Tab-separated table of C-alpha atoms in Angstrom:
chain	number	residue	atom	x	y	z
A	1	UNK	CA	110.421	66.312	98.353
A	2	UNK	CA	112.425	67.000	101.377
A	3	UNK	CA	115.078	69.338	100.116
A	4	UNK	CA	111.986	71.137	97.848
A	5	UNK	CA	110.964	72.202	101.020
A	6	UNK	CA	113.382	73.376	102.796
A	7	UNK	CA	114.554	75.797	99.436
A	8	UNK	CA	110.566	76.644	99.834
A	9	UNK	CA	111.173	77.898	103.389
A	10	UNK	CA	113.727	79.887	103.123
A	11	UNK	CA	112.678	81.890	100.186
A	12	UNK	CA	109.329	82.370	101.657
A	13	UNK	CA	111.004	83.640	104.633
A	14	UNK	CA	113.168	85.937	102.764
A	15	UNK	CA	110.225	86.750	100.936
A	16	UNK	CA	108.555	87.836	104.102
A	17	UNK	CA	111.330	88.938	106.343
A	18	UNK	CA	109.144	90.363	108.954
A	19	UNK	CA	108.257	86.928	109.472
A	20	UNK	CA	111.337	86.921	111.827
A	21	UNK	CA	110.595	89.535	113.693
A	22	UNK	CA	106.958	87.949	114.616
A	23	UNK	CA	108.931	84.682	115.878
A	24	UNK	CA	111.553	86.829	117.875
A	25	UNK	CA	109.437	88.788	119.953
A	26	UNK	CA	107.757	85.237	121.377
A	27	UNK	CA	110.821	84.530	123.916
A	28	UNK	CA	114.215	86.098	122.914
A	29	UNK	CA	115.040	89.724	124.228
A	30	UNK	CA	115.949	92.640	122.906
A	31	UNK	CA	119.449	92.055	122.145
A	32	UNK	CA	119.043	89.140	120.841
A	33	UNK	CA	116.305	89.890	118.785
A	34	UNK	CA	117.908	92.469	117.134
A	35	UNK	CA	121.430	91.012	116.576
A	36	UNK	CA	119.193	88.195	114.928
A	37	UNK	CA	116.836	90.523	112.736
A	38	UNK	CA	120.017	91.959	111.270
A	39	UNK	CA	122.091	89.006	110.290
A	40	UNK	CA	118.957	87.204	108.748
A	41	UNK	CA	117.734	90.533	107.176
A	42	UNK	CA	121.315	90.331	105.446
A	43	UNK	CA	122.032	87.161	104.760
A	44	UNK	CA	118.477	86.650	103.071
A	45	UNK	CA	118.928	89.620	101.154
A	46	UNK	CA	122.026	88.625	99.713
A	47	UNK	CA	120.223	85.314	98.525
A	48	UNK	CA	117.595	87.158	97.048
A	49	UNK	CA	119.747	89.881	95.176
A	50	UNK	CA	122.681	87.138	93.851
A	51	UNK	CA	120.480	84.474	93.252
A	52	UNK	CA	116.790	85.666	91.586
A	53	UNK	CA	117.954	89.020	90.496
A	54	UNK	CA	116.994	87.278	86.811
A	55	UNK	CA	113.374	86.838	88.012
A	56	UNK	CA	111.434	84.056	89.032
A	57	UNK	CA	112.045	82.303	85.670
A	58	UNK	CA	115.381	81.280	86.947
A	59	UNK	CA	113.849	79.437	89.551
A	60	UNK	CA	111.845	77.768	87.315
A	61	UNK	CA	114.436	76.771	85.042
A	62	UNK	CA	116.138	75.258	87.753
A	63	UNK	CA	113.266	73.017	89.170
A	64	UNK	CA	112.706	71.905	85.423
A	65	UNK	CA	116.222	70.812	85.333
A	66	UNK	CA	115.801	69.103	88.177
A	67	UNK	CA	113.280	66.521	86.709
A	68	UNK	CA	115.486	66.168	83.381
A	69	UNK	CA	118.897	65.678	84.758
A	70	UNK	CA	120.357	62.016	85.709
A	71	UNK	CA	123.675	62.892	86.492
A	72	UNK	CA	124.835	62.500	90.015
A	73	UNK	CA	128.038	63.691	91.198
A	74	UNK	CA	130.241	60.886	91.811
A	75	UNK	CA	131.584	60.550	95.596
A	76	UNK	CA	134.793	59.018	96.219
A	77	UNK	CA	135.478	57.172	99.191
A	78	UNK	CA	137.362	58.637	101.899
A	79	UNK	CA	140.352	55.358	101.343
A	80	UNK	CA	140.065	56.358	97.427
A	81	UNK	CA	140.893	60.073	98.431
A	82	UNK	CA	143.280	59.241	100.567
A	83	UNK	CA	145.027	57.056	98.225
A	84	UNK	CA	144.526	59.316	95.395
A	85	UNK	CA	146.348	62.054	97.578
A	86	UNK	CA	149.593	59.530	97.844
A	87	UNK	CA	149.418	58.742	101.494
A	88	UNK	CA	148.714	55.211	103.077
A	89	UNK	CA	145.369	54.964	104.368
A	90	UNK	CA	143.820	51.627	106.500
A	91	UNK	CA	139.748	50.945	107.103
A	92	UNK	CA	138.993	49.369	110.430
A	93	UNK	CA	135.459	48.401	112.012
A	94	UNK	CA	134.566	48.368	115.969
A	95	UNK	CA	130.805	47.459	117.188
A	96	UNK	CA	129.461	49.451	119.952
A	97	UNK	CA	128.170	47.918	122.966
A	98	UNK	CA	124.734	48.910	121.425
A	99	UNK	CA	125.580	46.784	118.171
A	100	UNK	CA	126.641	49.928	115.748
A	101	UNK	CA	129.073	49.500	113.600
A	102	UNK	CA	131.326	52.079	113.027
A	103	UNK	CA	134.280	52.367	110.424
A	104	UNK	CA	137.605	54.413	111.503
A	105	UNK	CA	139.871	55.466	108.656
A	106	UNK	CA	143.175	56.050	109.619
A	107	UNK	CA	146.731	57.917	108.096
A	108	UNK	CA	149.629	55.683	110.102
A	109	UNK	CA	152.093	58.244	108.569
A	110	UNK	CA	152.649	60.902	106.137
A	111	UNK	CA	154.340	60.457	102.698
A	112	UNK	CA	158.056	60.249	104.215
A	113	UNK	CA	157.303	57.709	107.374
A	114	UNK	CA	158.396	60.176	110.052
A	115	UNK	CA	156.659	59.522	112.964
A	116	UNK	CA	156.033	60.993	116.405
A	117	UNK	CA	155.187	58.041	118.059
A	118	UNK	CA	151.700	59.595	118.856
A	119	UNK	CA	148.196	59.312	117.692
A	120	UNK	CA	145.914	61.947	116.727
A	121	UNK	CA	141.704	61.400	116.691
A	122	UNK	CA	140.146	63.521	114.597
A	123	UNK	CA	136.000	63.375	115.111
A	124	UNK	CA	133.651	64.988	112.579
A	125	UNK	CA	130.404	67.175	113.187
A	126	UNK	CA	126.768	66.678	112.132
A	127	UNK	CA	125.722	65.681	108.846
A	128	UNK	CA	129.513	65.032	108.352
A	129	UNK	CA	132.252	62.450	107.842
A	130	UNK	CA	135.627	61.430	107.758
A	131	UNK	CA	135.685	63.303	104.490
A	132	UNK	CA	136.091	66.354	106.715
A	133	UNK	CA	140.024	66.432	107.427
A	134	UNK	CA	140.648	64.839	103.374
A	135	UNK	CA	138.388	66.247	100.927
A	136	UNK	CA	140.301	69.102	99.763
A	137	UNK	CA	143.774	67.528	99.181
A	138	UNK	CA	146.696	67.288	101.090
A	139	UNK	CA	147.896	70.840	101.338
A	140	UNK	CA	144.550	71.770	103.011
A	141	UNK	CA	143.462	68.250	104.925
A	142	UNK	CA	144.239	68.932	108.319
A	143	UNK	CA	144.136	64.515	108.166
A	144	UNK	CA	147.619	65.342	105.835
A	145	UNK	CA	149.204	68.136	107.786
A	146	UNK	CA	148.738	66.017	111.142
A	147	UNK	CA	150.371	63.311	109.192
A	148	UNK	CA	153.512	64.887	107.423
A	149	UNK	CA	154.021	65.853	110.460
A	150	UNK	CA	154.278	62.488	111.775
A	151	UNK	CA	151.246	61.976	113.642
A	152	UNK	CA	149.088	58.654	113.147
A	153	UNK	CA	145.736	59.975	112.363
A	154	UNK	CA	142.317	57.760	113.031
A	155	UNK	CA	139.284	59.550	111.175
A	156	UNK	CA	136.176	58.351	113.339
A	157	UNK	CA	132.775	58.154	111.632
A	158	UNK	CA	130.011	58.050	114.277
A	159	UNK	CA	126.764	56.139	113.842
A	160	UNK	CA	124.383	57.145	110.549
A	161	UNK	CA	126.521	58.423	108.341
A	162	UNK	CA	127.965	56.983	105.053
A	163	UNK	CA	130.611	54.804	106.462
A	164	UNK	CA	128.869	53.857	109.685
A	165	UNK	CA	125.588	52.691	108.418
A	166	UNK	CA	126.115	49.166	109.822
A	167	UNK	CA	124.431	47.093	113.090
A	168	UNK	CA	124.067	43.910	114.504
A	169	UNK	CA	120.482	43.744	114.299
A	170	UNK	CA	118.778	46.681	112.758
A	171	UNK	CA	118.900	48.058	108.619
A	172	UNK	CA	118.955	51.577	108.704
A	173	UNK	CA	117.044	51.587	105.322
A	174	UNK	CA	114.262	49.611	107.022
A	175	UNK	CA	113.920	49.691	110.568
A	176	UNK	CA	113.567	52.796	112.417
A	177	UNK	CA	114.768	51.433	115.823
A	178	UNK	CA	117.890	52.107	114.227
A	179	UNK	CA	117.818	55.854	113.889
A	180	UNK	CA	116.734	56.375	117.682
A	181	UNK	CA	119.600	58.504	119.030
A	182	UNK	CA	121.285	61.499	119.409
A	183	UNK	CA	124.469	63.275	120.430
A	184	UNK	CA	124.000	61.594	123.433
A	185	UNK	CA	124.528	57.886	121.976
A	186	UNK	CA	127.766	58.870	120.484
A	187	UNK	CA	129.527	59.867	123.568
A	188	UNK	CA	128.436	56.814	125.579
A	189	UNK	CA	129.043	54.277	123.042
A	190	UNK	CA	130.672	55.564	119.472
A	191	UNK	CA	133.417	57.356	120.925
A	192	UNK	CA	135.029	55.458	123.601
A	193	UNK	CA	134.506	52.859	121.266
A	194	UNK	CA	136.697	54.015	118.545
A	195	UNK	CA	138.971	55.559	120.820
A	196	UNK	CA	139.830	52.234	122.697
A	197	UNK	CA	139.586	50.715	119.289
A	198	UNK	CA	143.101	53.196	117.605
A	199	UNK	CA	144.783	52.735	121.453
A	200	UNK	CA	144.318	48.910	121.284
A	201	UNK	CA	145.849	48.617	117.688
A	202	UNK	CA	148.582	51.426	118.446
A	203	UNK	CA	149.579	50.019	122.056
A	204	UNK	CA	148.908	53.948	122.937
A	205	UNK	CA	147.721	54.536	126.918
A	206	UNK	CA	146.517	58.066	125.380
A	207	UNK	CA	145.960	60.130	122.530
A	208	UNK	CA	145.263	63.772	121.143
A	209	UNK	CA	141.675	64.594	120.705
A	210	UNK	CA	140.420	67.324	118.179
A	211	UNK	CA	136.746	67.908	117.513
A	212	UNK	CA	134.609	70.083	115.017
A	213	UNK	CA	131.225	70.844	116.219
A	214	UNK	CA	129.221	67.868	117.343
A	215	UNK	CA	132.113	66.125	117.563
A	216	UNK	CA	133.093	68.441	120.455
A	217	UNK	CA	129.547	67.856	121.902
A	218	UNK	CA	130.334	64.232	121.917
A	219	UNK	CA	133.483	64.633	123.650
A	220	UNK	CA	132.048	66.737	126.369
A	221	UNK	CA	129.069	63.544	126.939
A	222	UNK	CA	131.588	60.940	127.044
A	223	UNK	CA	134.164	62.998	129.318
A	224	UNK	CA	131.302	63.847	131.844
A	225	UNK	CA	129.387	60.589	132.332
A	226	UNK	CA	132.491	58.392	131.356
A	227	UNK	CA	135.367	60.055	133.290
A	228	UNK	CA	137.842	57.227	133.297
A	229	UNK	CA	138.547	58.140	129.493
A	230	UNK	CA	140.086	61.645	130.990
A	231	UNK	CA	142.892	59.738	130.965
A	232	UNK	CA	143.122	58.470	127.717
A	233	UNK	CA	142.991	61.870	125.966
A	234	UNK	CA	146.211	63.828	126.518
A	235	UNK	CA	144.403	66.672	125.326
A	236	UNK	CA	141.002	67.688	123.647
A	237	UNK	CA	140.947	70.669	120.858
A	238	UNK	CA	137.428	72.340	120.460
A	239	UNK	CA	136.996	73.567	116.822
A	240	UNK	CA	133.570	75.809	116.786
A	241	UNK	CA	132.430	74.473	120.497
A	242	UNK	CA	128.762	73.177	120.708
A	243	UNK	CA	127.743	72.875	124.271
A	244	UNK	CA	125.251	75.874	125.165
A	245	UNK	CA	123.353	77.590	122.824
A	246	UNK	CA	121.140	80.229	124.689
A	247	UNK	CA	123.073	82.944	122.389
A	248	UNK	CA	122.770	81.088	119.214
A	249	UNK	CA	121.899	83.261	115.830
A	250	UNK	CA	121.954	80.841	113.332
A	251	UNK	CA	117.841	81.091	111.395
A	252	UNK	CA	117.799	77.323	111.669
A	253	UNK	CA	117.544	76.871	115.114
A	254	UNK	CA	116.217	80.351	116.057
A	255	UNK	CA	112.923	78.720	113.696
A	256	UNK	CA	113.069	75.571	115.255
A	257	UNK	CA	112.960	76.847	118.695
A	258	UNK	CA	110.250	78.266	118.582
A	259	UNK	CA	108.255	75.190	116.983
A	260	UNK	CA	105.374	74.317	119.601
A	261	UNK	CA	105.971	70.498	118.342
A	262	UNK	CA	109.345	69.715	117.464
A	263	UNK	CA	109.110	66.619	116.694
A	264	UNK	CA	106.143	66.680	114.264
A	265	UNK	CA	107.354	69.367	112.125
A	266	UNK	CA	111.054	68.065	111.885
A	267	UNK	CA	109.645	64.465	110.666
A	268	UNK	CA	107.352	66.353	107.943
A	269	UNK	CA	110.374	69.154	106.564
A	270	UNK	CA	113.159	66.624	106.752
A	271	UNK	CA	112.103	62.740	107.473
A	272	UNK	CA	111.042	60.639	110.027
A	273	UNK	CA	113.941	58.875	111.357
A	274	UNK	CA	117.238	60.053	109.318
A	275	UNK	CA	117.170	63.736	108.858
A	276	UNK	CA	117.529	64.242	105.018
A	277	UNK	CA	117.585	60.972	103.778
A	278	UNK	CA	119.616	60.641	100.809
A	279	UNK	CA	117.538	59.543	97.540
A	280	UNK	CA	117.223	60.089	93.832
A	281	UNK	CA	115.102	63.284	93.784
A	282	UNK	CA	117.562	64.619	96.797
A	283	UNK	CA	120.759	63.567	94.753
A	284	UNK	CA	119.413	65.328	91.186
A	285	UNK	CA	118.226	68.171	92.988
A	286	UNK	CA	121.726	68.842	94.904
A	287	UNK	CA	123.606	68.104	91.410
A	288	UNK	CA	121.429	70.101	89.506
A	289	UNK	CA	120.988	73.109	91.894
A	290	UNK	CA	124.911	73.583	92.292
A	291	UNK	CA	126.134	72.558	89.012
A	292	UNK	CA	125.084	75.384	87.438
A	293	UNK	CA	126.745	79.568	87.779
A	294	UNK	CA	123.094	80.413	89.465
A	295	UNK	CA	122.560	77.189	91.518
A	296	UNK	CA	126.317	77.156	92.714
A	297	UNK	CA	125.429	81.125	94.341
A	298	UNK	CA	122.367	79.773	95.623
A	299	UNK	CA	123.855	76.558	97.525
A	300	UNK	CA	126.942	78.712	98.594
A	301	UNK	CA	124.263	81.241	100.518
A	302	UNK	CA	121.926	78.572	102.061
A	303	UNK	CA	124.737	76.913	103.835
A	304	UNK	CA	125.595	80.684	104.894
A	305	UNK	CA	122.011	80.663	106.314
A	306	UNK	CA	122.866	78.013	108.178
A	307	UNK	CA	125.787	78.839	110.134
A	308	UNK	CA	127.470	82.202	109.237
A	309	UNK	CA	128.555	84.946	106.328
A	310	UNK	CA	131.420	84.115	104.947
A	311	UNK	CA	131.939	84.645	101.256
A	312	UNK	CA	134.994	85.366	100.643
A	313	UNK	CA	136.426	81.706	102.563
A	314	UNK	CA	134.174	79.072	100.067
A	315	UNK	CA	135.989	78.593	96.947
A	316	UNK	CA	132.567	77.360	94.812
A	317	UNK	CA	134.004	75.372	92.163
A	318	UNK	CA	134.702	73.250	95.799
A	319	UNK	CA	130.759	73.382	95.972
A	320	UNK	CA	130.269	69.936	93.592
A	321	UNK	CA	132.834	68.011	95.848
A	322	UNK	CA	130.975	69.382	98.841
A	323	UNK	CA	127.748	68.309	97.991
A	324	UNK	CA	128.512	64.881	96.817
A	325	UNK	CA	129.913	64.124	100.394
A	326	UNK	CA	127.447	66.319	102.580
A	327	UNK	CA	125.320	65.694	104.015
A	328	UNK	CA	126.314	62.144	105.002
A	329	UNK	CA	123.549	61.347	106.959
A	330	UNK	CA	122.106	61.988	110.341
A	331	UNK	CA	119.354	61.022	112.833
A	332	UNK	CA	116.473	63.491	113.058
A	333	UNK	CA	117.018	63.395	116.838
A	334	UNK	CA	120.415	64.877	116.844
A	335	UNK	CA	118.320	68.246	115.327
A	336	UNK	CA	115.755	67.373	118.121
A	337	UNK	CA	118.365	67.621	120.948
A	338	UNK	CA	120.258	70.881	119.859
A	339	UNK	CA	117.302	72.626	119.525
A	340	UNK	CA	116.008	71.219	122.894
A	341	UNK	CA	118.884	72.335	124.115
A	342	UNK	CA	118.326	75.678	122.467
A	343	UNK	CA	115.052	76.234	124.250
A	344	UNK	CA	116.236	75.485	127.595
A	345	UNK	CA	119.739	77.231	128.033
A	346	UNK	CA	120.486	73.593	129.799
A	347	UNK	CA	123.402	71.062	128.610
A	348	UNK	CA	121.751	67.954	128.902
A	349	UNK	CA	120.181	64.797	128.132
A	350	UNK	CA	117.370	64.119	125.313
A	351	UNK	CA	113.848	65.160	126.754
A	352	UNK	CA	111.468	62.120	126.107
A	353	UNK	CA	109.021	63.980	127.934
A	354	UNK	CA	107.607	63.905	131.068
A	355	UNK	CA	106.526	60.201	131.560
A	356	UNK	CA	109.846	58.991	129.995
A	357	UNK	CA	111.818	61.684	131.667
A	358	UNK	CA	110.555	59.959	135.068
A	359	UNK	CA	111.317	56.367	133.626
A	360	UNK	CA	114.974	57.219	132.511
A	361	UNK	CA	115.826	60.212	135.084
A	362	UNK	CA	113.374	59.924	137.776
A	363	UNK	CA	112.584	63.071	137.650
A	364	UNK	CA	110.372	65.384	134.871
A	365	UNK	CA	113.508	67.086	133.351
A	366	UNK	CA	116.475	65.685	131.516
A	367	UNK	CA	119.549	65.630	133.894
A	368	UNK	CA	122.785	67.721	132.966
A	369	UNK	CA	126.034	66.802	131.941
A	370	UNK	CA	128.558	67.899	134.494
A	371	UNK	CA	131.541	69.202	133.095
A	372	UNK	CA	133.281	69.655	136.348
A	373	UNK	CA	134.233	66.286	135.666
A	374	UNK	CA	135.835	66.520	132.226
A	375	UNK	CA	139.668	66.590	133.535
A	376	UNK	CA	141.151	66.068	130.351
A	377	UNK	CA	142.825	69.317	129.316
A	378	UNK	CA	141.115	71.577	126.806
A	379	UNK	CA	141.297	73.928	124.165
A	380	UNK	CA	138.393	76.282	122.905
A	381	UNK	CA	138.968	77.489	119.630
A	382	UNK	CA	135.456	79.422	118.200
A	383	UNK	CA	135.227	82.437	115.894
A	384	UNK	CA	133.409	85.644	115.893
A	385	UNK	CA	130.898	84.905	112.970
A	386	UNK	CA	129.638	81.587	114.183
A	387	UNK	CA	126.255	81.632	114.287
A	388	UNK	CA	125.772	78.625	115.927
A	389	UNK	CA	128.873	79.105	118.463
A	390	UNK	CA	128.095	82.518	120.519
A	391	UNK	CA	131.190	83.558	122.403
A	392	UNK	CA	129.184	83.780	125.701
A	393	UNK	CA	127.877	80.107	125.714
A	394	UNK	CA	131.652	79.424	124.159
A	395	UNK	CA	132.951	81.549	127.659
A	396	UNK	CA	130.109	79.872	129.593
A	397	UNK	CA	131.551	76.337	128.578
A	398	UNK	CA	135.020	77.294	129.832
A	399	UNK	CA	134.519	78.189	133.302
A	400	UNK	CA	132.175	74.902	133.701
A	401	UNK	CA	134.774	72.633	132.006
A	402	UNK	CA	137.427	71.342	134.781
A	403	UNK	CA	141.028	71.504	132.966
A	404	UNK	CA	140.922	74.490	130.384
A	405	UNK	CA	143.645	75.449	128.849
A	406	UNK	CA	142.950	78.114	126.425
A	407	UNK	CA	139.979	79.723	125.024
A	408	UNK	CA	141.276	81.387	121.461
A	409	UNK	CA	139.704	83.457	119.421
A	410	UNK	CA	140.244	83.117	115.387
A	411	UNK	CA	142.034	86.145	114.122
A	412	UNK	CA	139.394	87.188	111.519
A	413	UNK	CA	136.093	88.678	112.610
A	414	UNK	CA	133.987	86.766	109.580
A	415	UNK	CA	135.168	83.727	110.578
A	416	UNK	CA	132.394	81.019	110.883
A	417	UNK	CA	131.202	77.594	111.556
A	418	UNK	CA	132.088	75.501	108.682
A	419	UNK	CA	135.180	77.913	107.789
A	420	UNK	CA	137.055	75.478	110.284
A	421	UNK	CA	136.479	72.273	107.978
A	422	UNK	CA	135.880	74.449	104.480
A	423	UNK	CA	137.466	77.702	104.103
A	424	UNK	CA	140.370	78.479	101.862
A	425	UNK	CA	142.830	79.749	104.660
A	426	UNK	CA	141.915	77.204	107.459
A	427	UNK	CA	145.407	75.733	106.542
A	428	UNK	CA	147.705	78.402	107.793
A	429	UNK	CA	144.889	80.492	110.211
A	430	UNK	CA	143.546	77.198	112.270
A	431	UNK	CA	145.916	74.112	111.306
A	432	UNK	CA	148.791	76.151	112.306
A	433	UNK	CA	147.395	76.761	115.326
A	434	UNK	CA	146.601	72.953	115.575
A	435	UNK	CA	150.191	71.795	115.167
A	436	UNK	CA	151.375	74.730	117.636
A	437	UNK	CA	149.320	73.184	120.383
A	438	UNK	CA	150.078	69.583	119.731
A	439	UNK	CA	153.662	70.423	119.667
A	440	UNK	CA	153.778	72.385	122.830
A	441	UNK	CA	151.618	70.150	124.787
C-alpha cells in the first residue's frame, strides 16, 4: 500500500493547502516561505481542477480498477531498446570493492561506425536507470546523439536499481544489509568502479563525464574524497546540479524536512530498506492509474509535484513507457541523506547520529565534502523551474568547486528537473548544448 499512500498525501494536502503554510513558518523565512506557498498552492490546484473536476467518483473508479486490472506494462530492457533502435549495444558487469554488482550498458558507435576515438559516461539520477539517455528513441536519446556522433557511450547503473540488483553476498529481496547506503556509497565505490571498468576495456587514460541529478551528486563525492580520478575525467557536465539544497522548493523535501523522525516516517510511507519497492499492487496501481485519459493527467501532475511545472515539455502518451521503467529502484537512505542535507544547508556525509557520528567521524557531525579538491573541469547546466535545483545553491556550488568552467542557464524559464532526461525539446535546447561542449573542449 505504499504508492496508496503517497496519492493519499498529496490530495489531503491539496485538500488542506494551509497545511503548508503551518509547516513553513517552523524554520524557513519569509522568502522562502512564500516562493514555496505559491508554487504548491498552484501546482496542487492544477491537480485538483484537471484531475477530480468529475467528483470524487472518479477517484473511486480508479481505485476499483486498480483491484480488477492484471495488466502490467511490459518493460523492455535497456539492450532490447537499444537494439530495437538499430544501434549496437554491449552489457558488461564490474563488482565494487564492497561486493555490488553493477551492469554498464554501452553504445561503441553510432549506426555508421564513425568514431572519435573518445568515450563518453553517461550516469543516471535517483530512482533512475540507464533507460534515461534511450527510452525515447534515437532522435531524442542523448545515448544516440553522443553516438552518431561518434562517441563510445557507457550507460552506468549504480547500485539498487533494475540492472544493478546483484552482490557477492547479500539478496536485495531478502537481506536488508544490502540496501544500507546512500549517495555516498556510489561515489566511493560504484563510480570509480565503472569508470575504471569503460577505461580498462577502451585503453582510454580519460573520459567525458555527464551527470543528471544524483548522478552529479555522485560525481562531486567521488571527485572530493577520491581526487586521483580528477584525472581520469577530461571534463564533468552537471545536468540539474544536486549539491546544496538550502533553497530547495520542491513539496517533497520541503515535507520531509521538517519530519521530527526521518527515518521512521520514510520506512512507514515508502518501505523499510528500498524506497518504493516494486510489487504487484505497486505495478497494477501505476498501470492502471496512467493508462487511463484521467489517470494519465493525474500521474503527469504528481511528478510535477515533485520537481517542477512543466506541462507543456511531457508528451503523456510517453507516460506508459515512463512508468514501466521508473522508478527503478532506490535505497530509502538516498531520500534520508538529501533531506539531511536539506535541513542542514551542509554538503556532507550521512548522519548516523551522534554515537555513530563519533565512531565514523570522530566528531558529533557528519564531515563535508570539500570541493576545493574536485580539479576536474566542470560545467553547471540547471534551469529556472527546478524545484529541487535553486540557482543560489546551483551558484553556491560553483564558487566551492575548484575548475569551473561554465555555469549556464537553460534558455526557457519553465524549464525543470526531469525536463533534462524527459521533455520534448531536450534534443535541440540541452543535447545541443551537450555536443557544443564536448566538441570545444
Amino acid at each position: 500500500m505504499n504508492i496508496l499512500k503517497i496519492f493519499f498525501l498529496i490530495f489531503v494536502i491539496g485538500a488542506n493547502a494551509n497545511i503548508f503554510e503551518r509547516i513553513s513558518n517552523i524554520t524557513i523565512d519569509v522568502q522562502k516561505k512564500i516562493d514555496f506557498l505559491k508554487r504548491t498552492k498552484d501546482t496542487v490546484q492544477f491537480v485538483i481542477k484537471t484531475t477530480f473536476d468529475t467528483g470524487s467518483t472518479a477517484a473511486k473508479d480508479i481505485v476499483k480498477e486498480v483491484f480488477d486490472s492484471s495488466k502490467i506494462p511490459p518493460r523492455i530492457p535497456v539492450p532490447g531498446l537499444i537494439k530495437e533502435a538499430g544501434y549496437p549495444v554491449e552489457s558488461h558487469f564490474v563488482t565494487t570493492l564492497d561486493g555490488y554488482i553493477l551492469n554498464i550498458h554501452r553504445i561503441p558507435h553510432g549506426k555508421t561506425e564513425k568514431r572519435k576515438n573518445a568515450v563518453v559516461y553517461l550516469q543516471h539520477g535517483i530512482m533512475c536507470a540507464s533507460s534515461d539517455w534511450v527510452l525515447f528513441g534515437e532522435k531524442h536519446g542523448l545515448a544516440y546523439i553522443l553516438a552518431d556522433q561518434g562517441y563510445d557511450v557507457w550507460m552506468g547503473n549504480t547500485r539498487g536499481n533494475f540492472y544493478s540488483r546483484n552482490h557477492t553476498t547479500w539478496n536485495p529481496d531478502k537481506d536488508a544489509e544490502y540496501w544500507q547506503f546512500s549517495w555516498n556509497e556510489m561515489g566511493i565505490y560504484d563510480l570509480p568502479a565503472m569508470i575504471d571498468y569503460a577505461l580498462n576495456n577502451t585503453g582510454k587514460q580519460n573520459l567525458y563525464y555527464i551527470g543528471h541529478s544524483q548522478g552529479n551528486t555522485a560525481f562531486y563525492v567521488m571527485a572530493s574524497e577520491k581526487p586521483e580520478y580528477n584525472k581520469k575525467v577530461k571534463l564533468h557536465i552537471s545536468l540539474a546540479p544536486v549539491a546544496y539544497l538550502k533553497n530547495t522548493v520542491s513539496p517533497l523535501l520541503q515535507l520531509l524536512s521538517h519530519v521530527h523522525s526521518p527515518l521512521g516516517y520514510l520506512m512507514e510511507l515508502a518501505g523499510k530498506n528500498e524506497f518504493l519497492p516494486e510489487n504487484g499492487l505497486t505495478s497494477k496501481l501505476t498501470n492502471t492509474i496512467c493508462r487511463e485519459n484521467i489517470g494519465k493527467v493525474l500521474c503527469k501532475n504528481i511528478l510535477f509535484i515533485m520537481v517542477g511545472f512543466n506541462p507543456k515539455q511531457l508528451d503523456v502518451s510517453n507516460l506508459g513507457l515512463i512508468l514501466a521503467h521508473y522508478p527503478a529502484g532506490a535505497a530509502t537512505k538516498q531520500i534520508i541523506h538529501y533531506q539531511q542535507e536539506t535541513i542542514s544547508d551542509r554538503f556532507c556525509k550521512y548522519d548516523f547520529g551522534e554515537i555513530k557520528n563519533y565512531q565514523l567521524y570522530n566528531q558529533s557531525h557528519p564531515l563535508p565534502y570539500d570541493l576545493s579538491k574536485i580539479s576536474a573541469p566542470v560545467v553547471l547546466i540547471y534551469s529556472h523551474n527546478d524545484w529541487l535545483t535553486h540557482k543560489l545553491d546551483v551558484n553556491r556550488l560553483s564558487r566551492e568547486l575548484g575548475n569551473i568552467k561554465e555555469i549556464y542557464l537553460v534558455p526557457d524559464s519553465n524549464w525543470n528537473h526531469l525536463d533534462f532526461i524527459f521533455a520534448n525539446d531536450s534534443p535541440k535546447i540541452i543535447y545541443k548544448k551537450v555536443v557544443d561542449l564536448l566538441e570545444n573542449s
